[in-house]
XYZ file of C-alpha atoms in Angstrom:
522
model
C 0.000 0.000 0.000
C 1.210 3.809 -0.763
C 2.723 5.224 2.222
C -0.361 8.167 2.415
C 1.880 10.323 4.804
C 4.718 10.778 2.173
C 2.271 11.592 -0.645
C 0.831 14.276 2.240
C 4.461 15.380 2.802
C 5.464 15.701 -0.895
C 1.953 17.275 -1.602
C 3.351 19.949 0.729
C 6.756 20.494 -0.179
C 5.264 21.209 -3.958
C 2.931 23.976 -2.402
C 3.691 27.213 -3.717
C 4.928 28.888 -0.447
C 3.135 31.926 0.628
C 5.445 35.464 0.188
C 3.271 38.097 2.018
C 1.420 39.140 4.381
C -2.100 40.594 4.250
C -4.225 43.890 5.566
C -5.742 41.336 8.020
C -2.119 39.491 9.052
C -2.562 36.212 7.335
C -0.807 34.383 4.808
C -1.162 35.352 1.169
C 0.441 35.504 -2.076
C 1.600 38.895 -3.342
C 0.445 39.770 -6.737
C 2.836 40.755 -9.735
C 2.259 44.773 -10.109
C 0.190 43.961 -13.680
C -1.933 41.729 -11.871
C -2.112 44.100 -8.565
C -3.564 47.044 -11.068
C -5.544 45.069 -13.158
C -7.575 44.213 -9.844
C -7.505 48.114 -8.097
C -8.538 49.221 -11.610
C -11.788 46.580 -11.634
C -12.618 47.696 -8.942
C -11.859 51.338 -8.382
C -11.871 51.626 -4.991
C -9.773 54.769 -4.768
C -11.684 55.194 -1.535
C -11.442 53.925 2.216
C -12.315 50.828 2.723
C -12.561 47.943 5.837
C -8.729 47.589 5.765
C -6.961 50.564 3.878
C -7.448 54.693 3.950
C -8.189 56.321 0.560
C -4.846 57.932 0.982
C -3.056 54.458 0.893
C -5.539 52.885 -1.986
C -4.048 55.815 -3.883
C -0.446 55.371 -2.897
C -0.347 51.469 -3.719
C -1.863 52.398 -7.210
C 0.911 55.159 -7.644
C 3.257 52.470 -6.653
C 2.103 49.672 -8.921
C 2.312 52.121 -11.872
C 5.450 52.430 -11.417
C 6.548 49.252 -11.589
C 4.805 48.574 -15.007
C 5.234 49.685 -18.543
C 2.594 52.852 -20.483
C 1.550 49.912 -22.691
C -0.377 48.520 -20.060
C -1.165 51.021 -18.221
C -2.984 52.498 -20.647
C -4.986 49.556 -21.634
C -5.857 48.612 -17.984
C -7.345 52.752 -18.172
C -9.385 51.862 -21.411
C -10.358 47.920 -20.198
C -11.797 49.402 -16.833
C -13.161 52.428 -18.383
C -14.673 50.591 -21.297
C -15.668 46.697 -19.860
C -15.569 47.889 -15.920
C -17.485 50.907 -16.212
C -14.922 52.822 -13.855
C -14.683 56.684 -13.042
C -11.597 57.050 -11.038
C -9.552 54.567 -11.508
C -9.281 55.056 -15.658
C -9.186 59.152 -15.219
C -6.215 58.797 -12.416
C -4.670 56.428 -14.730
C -4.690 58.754 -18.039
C -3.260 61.102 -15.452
C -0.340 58.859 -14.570
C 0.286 58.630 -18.602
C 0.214 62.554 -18.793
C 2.928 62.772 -17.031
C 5.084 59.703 -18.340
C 3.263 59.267 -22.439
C 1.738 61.988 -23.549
C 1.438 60.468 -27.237
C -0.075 57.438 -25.494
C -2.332 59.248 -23.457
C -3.257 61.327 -26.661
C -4.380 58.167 -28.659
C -7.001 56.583 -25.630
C -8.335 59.771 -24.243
C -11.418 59.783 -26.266
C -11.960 55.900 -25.254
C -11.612 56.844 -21.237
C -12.481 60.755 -21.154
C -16.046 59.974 -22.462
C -18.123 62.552 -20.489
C -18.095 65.080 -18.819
C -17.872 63.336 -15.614
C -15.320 61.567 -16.859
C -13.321 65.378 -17.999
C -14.019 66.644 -14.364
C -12.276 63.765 -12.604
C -9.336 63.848 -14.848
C -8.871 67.656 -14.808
C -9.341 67.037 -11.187
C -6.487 64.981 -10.895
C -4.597 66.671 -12.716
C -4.453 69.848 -10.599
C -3.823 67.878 -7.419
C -0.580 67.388 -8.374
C -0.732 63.153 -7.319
C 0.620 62.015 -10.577
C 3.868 64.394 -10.486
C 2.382 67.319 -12.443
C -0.301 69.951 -11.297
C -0.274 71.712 -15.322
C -1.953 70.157 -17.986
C 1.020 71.613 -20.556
C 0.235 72.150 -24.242
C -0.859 68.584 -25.096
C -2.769 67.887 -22.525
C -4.662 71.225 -23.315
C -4.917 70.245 -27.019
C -6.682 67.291 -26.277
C -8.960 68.522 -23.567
C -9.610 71.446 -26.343
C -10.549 68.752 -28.909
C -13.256 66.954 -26.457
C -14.835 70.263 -26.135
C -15.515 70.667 -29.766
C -16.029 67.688 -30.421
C -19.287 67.640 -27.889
C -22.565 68.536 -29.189
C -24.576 71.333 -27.442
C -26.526 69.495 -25.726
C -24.037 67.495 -24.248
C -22.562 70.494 -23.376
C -25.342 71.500 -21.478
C -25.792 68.381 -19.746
C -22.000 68.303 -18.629
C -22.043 71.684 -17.238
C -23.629 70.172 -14.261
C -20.956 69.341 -11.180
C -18.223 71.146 -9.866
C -14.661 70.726 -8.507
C -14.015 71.478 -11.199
C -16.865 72.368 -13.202
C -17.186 72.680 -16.639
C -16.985 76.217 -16.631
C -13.373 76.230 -14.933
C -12.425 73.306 -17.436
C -13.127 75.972 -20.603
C -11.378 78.628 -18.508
C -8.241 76.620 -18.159
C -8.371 75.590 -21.864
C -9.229 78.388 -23.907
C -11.085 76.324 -26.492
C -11.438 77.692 -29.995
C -15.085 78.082 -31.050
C -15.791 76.865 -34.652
C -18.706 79.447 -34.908
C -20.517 82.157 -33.448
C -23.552 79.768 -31.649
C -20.531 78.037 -30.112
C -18.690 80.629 -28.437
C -21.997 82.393 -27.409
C -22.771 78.700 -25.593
C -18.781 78.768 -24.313
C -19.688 82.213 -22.972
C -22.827 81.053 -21.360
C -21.085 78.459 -19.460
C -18.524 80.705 -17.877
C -20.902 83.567 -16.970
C -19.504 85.604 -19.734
C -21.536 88.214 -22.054
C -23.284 86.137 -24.607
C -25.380 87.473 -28.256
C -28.799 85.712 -26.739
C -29.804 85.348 -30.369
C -26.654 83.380 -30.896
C -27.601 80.688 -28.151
C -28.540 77.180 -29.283
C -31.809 76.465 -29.508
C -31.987 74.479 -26.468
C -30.617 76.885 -24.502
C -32.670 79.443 -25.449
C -35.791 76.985 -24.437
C -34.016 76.101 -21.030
C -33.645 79.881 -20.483
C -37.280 80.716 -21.008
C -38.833 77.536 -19.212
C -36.749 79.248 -15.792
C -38.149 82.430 -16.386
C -41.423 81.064 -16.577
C -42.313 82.350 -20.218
C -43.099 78.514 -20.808
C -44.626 75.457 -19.444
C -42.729 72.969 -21.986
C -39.785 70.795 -20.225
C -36.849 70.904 -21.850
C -35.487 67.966 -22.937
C -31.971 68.935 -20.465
C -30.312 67.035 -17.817
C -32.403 66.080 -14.973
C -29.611 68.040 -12.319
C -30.524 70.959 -14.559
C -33.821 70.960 -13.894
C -34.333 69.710 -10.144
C -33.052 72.953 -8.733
C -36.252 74.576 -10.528
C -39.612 74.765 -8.529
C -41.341 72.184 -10.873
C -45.416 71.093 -10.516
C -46.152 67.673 -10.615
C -46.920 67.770 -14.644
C -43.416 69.056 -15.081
C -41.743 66.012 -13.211
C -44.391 63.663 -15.189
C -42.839 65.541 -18.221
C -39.311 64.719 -17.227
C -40.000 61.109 -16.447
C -41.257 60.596 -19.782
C -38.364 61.447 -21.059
C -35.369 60.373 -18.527
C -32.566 58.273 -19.173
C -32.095 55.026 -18.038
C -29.980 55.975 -14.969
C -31.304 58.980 -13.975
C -35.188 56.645 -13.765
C -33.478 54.309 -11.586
C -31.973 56.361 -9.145
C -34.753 58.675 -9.113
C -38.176 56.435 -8.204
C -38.910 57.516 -4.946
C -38.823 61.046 -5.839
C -41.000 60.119 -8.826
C -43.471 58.893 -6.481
C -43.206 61.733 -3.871
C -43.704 64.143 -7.077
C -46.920 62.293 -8.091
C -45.509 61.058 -11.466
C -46.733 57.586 -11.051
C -50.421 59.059 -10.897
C -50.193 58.595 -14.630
C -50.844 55.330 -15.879
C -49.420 56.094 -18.946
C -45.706 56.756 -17.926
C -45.765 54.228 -15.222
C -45.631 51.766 -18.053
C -43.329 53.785 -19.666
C -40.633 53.654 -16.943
C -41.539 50.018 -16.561
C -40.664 49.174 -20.099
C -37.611 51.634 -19.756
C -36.164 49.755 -17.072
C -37.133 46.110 -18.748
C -35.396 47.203 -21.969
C -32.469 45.120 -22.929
C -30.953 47.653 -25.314
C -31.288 50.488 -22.786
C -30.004 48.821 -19.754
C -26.690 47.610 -22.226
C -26.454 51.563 -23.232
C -26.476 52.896 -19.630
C -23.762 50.462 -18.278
C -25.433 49.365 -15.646
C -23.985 47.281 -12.390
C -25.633 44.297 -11.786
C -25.235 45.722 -7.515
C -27.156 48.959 -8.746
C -30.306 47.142 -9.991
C -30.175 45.416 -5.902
C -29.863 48.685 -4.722
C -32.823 50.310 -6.637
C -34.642 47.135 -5.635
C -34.243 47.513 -2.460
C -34.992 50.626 -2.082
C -37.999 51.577 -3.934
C -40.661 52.418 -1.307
C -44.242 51.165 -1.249
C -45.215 54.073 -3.311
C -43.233 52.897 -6.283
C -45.740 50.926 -7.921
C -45.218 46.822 -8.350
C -44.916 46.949 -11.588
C -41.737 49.150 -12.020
C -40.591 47.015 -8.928
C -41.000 43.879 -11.250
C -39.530 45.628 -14.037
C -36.258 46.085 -11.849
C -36.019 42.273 -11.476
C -36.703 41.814 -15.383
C -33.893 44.360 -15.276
C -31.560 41.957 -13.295
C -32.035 39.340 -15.761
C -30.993 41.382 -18.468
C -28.112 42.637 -16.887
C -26.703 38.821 -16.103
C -27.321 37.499 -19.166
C -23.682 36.612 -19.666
C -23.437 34.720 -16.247
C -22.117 30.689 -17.829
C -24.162 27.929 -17.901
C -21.695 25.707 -17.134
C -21.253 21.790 -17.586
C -20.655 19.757 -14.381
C -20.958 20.520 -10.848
C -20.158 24.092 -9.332
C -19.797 25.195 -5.990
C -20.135 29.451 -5.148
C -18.616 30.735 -2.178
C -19.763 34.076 -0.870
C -17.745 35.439 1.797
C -20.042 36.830 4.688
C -17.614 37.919 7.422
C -17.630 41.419 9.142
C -15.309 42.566 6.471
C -17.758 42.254 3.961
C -19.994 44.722 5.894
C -18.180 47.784 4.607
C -19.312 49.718 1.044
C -18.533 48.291 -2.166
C -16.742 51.215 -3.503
C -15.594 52.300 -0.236
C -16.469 54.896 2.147
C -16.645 58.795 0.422
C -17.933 61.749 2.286
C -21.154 62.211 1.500
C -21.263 59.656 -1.044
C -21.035 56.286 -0.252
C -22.951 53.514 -1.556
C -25.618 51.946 0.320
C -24.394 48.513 -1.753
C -22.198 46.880 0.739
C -19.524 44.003 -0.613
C -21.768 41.013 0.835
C -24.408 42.612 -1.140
C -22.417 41.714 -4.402
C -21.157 38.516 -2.796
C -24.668 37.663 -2.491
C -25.707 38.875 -5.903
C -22.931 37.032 -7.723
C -23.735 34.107 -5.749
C -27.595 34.200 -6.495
C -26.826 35.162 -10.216
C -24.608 31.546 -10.749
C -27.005 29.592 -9.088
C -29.847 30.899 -11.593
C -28.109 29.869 -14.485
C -26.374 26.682 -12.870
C -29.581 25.292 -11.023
C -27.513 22.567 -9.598
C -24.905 24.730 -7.655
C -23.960 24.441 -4.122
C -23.944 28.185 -1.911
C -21.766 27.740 0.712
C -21.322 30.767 1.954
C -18.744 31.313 5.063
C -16.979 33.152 7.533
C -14.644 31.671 10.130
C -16.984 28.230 9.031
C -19.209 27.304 6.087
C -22.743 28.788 7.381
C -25.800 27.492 6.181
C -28.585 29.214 4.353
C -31.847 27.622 2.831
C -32.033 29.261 -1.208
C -33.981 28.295 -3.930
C -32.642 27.964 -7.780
C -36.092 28.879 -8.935
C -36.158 31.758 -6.669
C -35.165 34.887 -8.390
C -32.289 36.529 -8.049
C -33.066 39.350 -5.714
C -34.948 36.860 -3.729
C -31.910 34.782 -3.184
C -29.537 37.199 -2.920
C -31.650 39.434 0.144
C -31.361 35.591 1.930
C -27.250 35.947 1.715
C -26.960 39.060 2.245
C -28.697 38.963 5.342
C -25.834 36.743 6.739
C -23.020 38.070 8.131
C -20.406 38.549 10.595
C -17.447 36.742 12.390
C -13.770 36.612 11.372
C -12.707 34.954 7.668
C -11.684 31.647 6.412
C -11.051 30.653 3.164
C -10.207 27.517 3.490
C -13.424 26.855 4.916
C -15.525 26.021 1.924
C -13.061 23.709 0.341
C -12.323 21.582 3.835
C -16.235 20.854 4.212
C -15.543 19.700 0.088
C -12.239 17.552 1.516
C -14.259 16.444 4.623
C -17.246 15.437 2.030
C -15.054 13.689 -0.445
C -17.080 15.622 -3.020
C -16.690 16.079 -6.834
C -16.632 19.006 -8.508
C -15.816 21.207 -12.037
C -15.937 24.575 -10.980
C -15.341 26.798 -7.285
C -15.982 30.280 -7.309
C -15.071 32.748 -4.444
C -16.284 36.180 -3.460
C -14.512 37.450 -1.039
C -12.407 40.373 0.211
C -9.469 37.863 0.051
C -8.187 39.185 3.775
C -8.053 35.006 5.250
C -6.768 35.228 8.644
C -8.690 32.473 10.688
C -7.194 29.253 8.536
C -5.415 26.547 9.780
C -1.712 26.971 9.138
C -0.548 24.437 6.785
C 3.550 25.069 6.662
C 4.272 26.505 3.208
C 1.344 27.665 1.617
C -1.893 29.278 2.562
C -4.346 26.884 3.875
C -6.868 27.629 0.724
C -3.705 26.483 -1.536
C -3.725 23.322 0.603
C -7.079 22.549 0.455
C -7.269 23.643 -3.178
C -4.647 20.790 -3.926
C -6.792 18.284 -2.059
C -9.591 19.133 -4.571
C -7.827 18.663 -7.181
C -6.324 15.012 -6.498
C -9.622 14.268 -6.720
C -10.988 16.214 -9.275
C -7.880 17.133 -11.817
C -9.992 19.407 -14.155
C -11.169 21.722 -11.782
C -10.750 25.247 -12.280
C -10.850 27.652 -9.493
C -12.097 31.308 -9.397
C -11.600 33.831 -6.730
C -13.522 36.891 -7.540
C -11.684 40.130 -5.402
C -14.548 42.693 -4.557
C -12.014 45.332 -2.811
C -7.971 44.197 -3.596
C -5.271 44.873 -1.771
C -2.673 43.399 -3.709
C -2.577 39.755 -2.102
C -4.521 36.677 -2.835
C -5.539 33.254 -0.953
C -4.654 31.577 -4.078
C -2.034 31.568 -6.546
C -2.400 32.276 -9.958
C -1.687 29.291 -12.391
C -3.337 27.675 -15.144
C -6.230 26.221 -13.067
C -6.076 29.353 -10.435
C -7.782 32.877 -11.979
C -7.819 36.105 -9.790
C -10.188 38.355 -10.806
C -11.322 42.210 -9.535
C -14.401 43.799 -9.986
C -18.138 43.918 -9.592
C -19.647 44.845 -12.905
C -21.096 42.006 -15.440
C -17.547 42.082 -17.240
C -16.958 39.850 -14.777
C -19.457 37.495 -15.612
C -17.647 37.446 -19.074
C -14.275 36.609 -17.490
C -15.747 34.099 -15.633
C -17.477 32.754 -18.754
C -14.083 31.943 -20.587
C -12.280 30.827 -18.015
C -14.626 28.371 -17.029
C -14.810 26.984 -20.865
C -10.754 27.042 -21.169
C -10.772 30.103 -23.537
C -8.007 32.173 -21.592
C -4.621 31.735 -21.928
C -2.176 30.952 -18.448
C -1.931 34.659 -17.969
C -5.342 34.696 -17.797
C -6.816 38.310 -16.819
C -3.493 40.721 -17.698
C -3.321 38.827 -20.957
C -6.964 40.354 -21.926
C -5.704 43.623 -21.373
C -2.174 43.363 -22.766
C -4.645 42.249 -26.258
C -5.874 45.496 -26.466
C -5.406 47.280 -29.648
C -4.288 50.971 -29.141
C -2.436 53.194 -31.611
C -0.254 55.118 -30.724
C -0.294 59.188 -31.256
C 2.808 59.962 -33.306
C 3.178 63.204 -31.172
């Protein structure tokens, strides 16, 4: 018979042996500085979160930067910008390249600096000095100048909402030519400079007249443009008929508290809004937003916008595999998990804490893999009664409603070991800060576990999904190992190939590093 305790002891002397410590003081794995940003930009938590300040988020980005070539750092600003729907992670990063590639920066900033959000935050940057330079120089100018002409009125209009800076400042700084005279009467509009009324665009000119009361028609503007007005219940009925995507979701309650619903009409109309597949892929949606909404909507919001929030969901995980064999999700419910998705900002934070996403992630593979096993867990596995024909925001309010105690990573895949069971496909979502494990000599107790699982199941693939990074894993990356950031549905998509073999060893890096980008030649 095989001497079992030298196949134990050689099992262990091939574990990868752990190199770092993390936030929490366990063992970990330190990730390669490509990998390290590729997970900070995901997620773009340049915020404070359970473990780290804002101030040190920042600095460990900075850091990681430096250790890494323009190439990629301008594709990681135009993959989290474009597939993870990031604001201040991809402007910081176009920042970073202003003051080490200008030429680079020159040929992506109309794929990152897409609005005038998006403008604001990097100008922002910019003058705090952070990346090594507070000017913008002539380049940057030039291409800040081109965005601005490039803009239609309207969107003009709509980004002169927000401040520090606002857009107003931004055309200050810039000095942007205007092609014609209805241009530079609109740049002078903006900055509180003498305008030719007659010059104005026409939209303008009907925003203007709707303030002064000289009419009663809404002007198709930007919602913040228009809630500063004293408005009657027919004008918010007016601008709900005609809201974007966003702007209807995060606005429902005050649609009810304004009467809007009243109106059969546009009830339906918001319903079908927020139903619409093509709408919800236009507005970029988090899959965590739709929860929030959910969540939120008060009794007044009628049930069937409610509904059309869950039909919502559906679209918005579409992409979440189907996946052959048996799969086992892991949501991580420990304290740490209590603390706001994108971190804490004054006056800002998100109500969507990271167990929420844990638990949406977690709800949204078990709809699409009926047969999966939850185990969600803290310092243990913890058990929780779901449903795969429950829907997603059903299952999800059931996980997220756990929570609490210290974390263990291991602990999913020992109760596997303990079980003897079989499996494809394990998928964690976690903060990735283990400090409870059993200590298991070289490598992290997860590794150890993990390579218990796989004498037993040699094609198993293993995905550990990092909703706030910190630049250390529970798991190595290899072949069979993928380390993913984020919380939107690109995710999903990562997920999605990896599970079906489509990615190569370098797994997530190696997506961005395919980026096509051409260069500027000045």
């Amino acid at each position: 018979m095989a001497n079992k305790n030298l196949f134990q002891t050689l099992r262990g002397a091939l574990m990868p042996a752990a190199n770092a410590v993390n936030e929490a003081g366990g063992k970990a794995y330190a990730l390669t500085a490509k990998q390290a940003l590729a997970q900070y930009a995901a997620t773009g938590c340049l915020n404070g979160t359970f473990y780290a300040s804002a101030d040190e988020q920042l600095e460990t980005v900075l850091r990681f930067c430096a250790e890494v070539e323009t190439d990629f750092i301008a594709k990681t600003a135009v993959w989290c910008r474009e597939a993870g729907f990031m604001k201040d992670m991809p402007a910081l990063l176009c920042a970073v390249l202003a003051a080490r590639d200008v030429a680079l920066l020159e040929a992506i900033f109309p794929r990152v600096i897409d609005n005038g959000k998006m403008l604001r935050n990097f100008a922002q940057i910019m003058r705090s000095g952070v990346t090594g330079r507070k000017s913008f120089g002539t380049a940057v100018k030039r291409m800040m100048q081109r965005w601005l002409e490039a803009r239609t009125d309207a969107a003009l209009l709509s980004d002169a909402v927000g401040q520090s800076p606002s857009l107003a400042d931004i055309i200050r700084m810039v000095h942007p030519r205007p092609a014609n005279g209805e241009r530079a009467a609109l740049y002078a509009y903006l900055v509180g400079a003498p305008y030719d009324v007659a010059k104005l665009p026409a939209l303008v000119r009907q925003y203007e007249a709707f303030k002064r009361g000289e009419t009663l028609e809404v002007p198709d503007v930007s919602f913040q443009l228009l809630t500063a007005l004293p408005l009657s219940a027919s004008d918010w009925t007016a601008i709900a008929r005609n809201a974007p995507w966003q702007m209807t979701r995060m606005n429902l309650n005050t649609f009810a508290r304004q009467g809007v619903f009243a109106n059969e009409e546009v009830t339906l109309k918001i319903a079908l809004r927020l139903a619409d597949p093509v709408a919800i892929a236009k507005a970029r949606v988090f899959p965590y937003q739709l929860l929030s909404a959910y969540a939120a909507a008060g009794e007044t919001v009628p049930q069937i916008v409610r509904d059309a929030l869950q039909d919502a969901m559906e679209v918005a995980i579409a992409n979440v595999p189907a996946t052959e064999g048996q799969v086992y999700v892991c949501p991580d419910v420990s304290g740490s998990m209590d603390s706001p998705v994108t971190g804490h900002r004054s006056g800002a934070t998100t109500s969507a804490r990271c167990i929420d996403v844990a638990a949406l992630v977690s709800a949204a593979i078990m709809r699409r893999n009926p047969s999966a096993v939850v185990l969600p867990f803290e310092t243990k596995v913890v058990q929780v009664a779901l449903n795969a024909r429950d829907s997603v925001m059903t299952n999800a309010a059931k996980l997220a409603a756990v929570g609490g105690g210290g974390t263990n990573c291991s602990a999913p895949l020992a109760l596997l070991n303990a079980r003897r069971a079989k499996g494809d496909l394990v998928i964690f979502v976690s903060d990735n800060e283990s400090w409870a494990d059993p200590q298991h000599g070289r490598g992290t107790a997860m590794m150890h576990e993990w390579a218990a699982f796989k004498q037993r199941n040699p094609k198993a693939r293993l995905i550990c999904i990092d909703l706030q990074p910190y630049g250390t894993v529970q798991a190595q990356e290899r072949n069979d190992v993928l380390n993913i950031g984020g919380f939107s549905d690109a995710v999903f998509t990562l997920l999605a190939d990896f599970a079906a073999g489509r990615m190569n060893d370098d797994h997530w890096t190696g997506i961005i590093e395919s980026l096509a980008i051409a260069r500027s030649a000045a």
